[in-house]
Coordinates of C-alpha atoms and ligand atoms in Angstrom, one line a residue:
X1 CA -6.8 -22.6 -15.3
X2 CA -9.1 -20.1 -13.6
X3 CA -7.4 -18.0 -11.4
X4 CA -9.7 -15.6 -8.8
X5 CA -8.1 -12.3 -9.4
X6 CA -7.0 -10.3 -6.4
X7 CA -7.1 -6.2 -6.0
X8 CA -5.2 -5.0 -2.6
X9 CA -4.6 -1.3 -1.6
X10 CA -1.5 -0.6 0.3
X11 CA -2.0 2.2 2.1
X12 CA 1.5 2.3 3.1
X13 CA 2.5 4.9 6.1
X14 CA -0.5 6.9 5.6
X15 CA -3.7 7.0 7.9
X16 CA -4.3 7.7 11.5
X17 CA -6.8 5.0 13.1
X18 CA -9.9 7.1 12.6
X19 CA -9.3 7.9 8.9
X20 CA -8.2 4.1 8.4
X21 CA -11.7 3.3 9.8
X22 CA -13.4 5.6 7.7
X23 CA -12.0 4.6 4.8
X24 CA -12.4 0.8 5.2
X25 CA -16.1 1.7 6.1
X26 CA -16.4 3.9 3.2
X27 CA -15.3 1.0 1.2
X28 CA -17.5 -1.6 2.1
X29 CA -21.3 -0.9 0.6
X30 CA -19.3 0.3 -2.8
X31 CA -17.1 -2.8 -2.9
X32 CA -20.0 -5.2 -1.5
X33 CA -20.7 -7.0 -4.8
X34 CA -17.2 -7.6 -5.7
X35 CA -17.3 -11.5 -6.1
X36 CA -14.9 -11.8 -9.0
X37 CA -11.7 -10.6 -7.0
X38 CA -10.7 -11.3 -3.5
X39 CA -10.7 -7.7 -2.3
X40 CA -7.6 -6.7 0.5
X41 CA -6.4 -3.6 2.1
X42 CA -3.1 -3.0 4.1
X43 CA -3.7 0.0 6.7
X44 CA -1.0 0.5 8.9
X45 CA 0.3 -1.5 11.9
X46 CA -2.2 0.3 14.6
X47 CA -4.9 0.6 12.6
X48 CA -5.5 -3.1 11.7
X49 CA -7.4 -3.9 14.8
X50 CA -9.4 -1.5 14.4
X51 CA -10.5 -1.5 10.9
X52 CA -10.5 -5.7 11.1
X53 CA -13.0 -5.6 13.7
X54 CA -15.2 -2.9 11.9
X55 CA -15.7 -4.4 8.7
X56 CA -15.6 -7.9 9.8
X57 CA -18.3 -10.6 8.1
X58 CA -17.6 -8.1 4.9
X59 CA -15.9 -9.8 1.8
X60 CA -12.7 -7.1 2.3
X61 CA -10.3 -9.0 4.0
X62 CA -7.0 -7.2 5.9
X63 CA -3.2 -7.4 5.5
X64 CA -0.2 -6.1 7.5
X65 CA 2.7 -4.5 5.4
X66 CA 5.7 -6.7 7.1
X67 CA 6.1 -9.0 9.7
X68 CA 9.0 -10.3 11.6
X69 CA 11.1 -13.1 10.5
X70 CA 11.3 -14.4 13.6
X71 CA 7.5 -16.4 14.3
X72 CA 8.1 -17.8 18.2
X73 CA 7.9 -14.7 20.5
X74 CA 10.8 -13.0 21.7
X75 CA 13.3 -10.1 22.6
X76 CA 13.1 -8.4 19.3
X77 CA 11.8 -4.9 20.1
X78 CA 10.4 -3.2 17.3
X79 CA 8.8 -6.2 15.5
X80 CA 5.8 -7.8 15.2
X81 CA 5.6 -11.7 14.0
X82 CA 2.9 -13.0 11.5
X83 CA 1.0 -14.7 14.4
X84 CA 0.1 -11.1 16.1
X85 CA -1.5 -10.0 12.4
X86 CA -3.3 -12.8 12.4
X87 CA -4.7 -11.6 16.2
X88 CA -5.6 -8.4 14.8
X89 CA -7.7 -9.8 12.5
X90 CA -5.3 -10.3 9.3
X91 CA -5.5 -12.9 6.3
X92 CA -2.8 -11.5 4.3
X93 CA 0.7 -9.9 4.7
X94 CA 2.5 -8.2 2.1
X95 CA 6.8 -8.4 1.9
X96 CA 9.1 -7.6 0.4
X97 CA 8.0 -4.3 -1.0
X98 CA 10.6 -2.6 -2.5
X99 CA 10.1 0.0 0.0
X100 CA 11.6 -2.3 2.2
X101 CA 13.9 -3.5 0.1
X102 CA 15.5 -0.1 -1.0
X103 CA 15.2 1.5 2.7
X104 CA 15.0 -0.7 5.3
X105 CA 17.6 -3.3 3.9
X106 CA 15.3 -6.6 2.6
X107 CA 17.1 -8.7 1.2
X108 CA 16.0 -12.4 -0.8
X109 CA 16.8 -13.9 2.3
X110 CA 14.6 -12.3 4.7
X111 CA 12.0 -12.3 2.6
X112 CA 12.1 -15.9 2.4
X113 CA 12.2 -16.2 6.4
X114 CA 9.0 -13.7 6.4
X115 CA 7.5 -15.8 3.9
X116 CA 7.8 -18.8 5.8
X117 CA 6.7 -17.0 8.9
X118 CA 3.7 -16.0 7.7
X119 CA 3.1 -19.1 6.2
X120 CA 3.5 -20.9 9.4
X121 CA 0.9 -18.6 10.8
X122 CA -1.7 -19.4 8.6
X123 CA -1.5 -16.1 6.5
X124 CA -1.2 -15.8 2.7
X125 CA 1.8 -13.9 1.9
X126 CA 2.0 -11.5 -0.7
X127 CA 5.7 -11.7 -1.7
X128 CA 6.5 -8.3 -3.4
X129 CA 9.5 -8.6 -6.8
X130 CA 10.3 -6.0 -9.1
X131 CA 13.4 -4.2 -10.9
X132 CA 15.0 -0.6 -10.9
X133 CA 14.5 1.4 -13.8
X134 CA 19.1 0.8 -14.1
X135 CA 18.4 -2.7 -14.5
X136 CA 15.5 -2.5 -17.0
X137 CA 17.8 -0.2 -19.2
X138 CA 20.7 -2.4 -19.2
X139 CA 18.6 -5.4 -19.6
X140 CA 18.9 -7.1 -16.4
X141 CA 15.1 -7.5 -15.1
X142 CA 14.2 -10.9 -15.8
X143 CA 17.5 -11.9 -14.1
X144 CA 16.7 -9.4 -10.9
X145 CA 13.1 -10.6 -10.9
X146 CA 14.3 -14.2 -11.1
X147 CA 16.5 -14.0 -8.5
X148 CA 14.1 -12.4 -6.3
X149 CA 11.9 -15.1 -6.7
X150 CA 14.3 -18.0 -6.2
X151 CA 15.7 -16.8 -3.4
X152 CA 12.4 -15.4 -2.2
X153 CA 10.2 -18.5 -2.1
X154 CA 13.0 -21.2 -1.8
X155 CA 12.4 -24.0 -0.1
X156 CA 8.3 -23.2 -0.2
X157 CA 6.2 -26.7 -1.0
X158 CA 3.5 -27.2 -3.6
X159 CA 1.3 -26.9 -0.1
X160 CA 3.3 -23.7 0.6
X161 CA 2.5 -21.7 -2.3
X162 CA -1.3 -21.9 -2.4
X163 CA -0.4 -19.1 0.4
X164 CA 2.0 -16.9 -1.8
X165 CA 0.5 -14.5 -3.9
X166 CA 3.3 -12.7 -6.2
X167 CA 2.9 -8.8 -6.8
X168 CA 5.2 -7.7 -9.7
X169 CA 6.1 -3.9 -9.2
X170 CA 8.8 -2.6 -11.6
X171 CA 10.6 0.2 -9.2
X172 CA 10.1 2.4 -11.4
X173 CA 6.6 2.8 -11.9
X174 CA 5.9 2.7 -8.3
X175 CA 4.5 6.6 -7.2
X176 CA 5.8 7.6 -10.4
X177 CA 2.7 7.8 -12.5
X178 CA 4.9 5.9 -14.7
X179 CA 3.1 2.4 -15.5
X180 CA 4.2 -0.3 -17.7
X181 CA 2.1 -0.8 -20.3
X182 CA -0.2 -4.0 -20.5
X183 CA 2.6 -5.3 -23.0
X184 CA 5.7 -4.9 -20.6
X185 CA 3.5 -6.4 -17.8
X186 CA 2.1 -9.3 -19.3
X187 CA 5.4 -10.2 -20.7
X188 CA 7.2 -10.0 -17.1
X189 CA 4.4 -12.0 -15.7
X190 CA 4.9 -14.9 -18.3
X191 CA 8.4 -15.0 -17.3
X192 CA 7.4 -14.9 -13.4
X193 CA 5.2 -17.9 -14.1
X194 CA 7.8 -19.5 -16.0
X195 CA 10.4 -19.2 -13.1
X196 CA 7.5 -20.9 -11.1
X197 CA 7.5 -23.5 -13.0
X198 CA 11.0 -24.1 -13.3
X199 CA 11.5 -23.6 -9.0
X200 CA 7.8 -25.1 -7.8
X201 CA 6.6 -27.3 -11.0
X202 CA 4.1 -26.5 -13.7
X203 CA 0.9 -27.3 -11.6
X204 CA 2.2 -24.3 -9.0
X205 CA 2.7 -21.9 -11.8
X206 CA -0.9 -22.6 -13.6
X207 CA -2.0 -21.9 -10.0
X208 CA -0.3 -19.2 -8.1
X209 CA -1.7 -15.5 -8.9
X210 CA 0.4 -12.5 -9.9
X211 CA -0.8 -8.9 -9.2
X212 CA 1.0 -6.3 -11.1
X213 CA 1.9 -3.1 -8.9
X214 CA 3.2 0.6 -10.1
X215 CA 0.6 4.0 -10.4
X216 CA -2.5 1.7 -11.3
X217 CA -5.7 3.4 -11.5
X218 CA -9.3 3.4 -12.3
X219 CA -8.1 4.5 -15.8
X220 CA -5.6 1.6 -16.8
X221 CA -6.8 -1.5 -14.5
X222 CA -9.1 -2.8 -16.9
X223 CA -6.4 -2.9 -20.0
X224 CA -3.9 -4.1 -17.2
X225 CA -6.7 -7.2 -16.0
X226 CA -6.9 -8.2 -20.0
X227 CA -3.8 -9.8 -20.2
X228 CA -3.3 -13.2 -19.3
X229 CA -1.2 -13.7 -16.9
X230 CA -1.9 -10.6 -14.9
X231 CA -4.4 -12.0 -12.2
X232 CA -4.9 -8.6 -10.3
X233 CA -3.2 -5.5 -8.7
X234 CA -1.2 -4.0 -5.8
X235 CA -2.3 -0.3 -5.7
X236 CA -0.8 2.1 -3.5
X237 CA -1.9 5.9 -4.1
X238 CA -5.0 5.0 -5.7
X239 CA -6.1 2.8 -2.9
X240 CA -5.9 5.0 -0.1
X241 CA -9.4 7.0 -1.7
X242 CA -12.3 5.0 -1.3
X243 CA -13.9 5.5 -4.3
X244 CA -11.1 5.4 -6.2
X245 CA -10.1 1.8 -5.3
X246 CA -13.6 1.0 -5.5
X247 CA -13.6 1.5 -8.8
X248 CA -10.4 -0.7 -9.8
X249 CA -12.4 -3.4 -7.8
X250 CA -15.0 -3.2 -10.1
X251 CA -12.8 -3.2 -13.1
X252 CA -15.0 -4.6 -15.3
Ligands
PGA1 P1 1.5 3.1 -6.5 O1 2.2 2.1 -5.4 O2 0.2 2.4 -6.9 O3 1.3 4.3 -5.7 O4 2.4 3.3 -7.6 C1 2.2 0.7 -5.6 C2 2.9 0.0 -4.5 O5 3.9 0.5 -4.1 O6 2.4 -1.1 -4.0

């Protein structure tokens, strides 16, 4: 099974609009040629008009960082549902970070509800598991990362999840530095695609793609895009410098 790998850049809670502009533009001629990989970025909230309608008919495409749970509109102040992304100019829509997880209380459940949310809007979502350095050391990840993912993409059909995309991000490696090595990767995706297989059947799991997340770099993508389950990557700090996520695009 061919799977098209997938680099995004998550700029998280940096950028004003200008500099979000810039840097998408920036990123265009140097990322131009990038047909192996779909190729995403993830400004923030008030920049994605913006940068969506300036690099538009360009092969990068945009994501938002969250979106509501809710998908009709409503009385919920503060949020924004999967249908307004997709107004700014949005294919994709990361959740589930665990940025959001650890701070702004996510839980299994509402990532599911985002999930189908998005989903229902006609984005892909990127559907963000990982574990906390605690749980590594006292051998708990596979069943935190499991649960994650059963609880995250329950009730998703075989038609549903051509729109997930899953990001692995161990906790720990996240801003850190800190990556797992191409070994401790590869053997959390295989279990990833195994829980696939087990929740959404063997044809989902051969198809769905799994980005590894946590300090990847121009330095280790390409050992990282070797292994055979890893079908791409979630960058944060590295993406937020053109060049330098240009360069884990062209990994290879
Ligand atoms: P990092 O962040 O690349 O800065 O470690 C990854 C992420 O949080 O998605």
């Amino acid at each position: 099974m061919t799977r098209k790998p997938v680099i995004a850049g998550n700029w998280k809670m940096y950028k004003l609009i200008d500099e979000s502009v810039d840097t998408a533009l920036n990123l265009k001629p140097l990322v131009a040629n990038a047909t192996h990989c779909d190729v995403i970025i993830a400004p923030v909230f008030t920049a994605l008009k913006s940068v969506a309608d300036r690099i538009e008919g360009s092969n990068i495409l945009v994501a938002g960082q969250d979106c509501s749970t809710q998908n009709t509109f409503g009385a919920h102040t503060g949020e924004i549902t999967a249908s307004m992304l997709l107004d700014a100019g949005c294919s994709h829509v990361i959740i589930g970070h665990s940025e959001r997880r650890q701070f702004y209380g996510e839980t299994n459940e509402s990532v599911n509800h985002k999930a189908k949310a998005a989903i229902g809007a006609g984005l892909t979502a990127i559907v963000c598991v990982g574990e906390h350095l605690a749980e590594r050391e006292s051998g708990d990840a596979e069943n935190v990362v499991s649960e994650q993912l059963s609880g995250g993409l329950e009730g998703l059909t075989a038609n549903d999840m051509e729109r997930i995309i899953i990001a692995y991000e161990p906790v720990w490696a996240i801003g850190t530095g800190k990556t797992a090595t191409p070994e401790q990767a590869q053997e959390m995706h295989s279990c990833i695609r195994r829980f696939v297989s087990k929740d959404h059947g063997s044809e989902v799991a051969a198809k769905v793609r799994i980005l590894y997340g946590g300090s990847v770099k121009p330095e280790n993508i390409s050992e990282l895009m070797l292994q055979a389950d890893i079908d791409g990557a979630l960058v944060g700090g590295a993406s937020l410098d053109a060049e330098s996520f240009a360069k884990i695009v062209n990994y290879r």
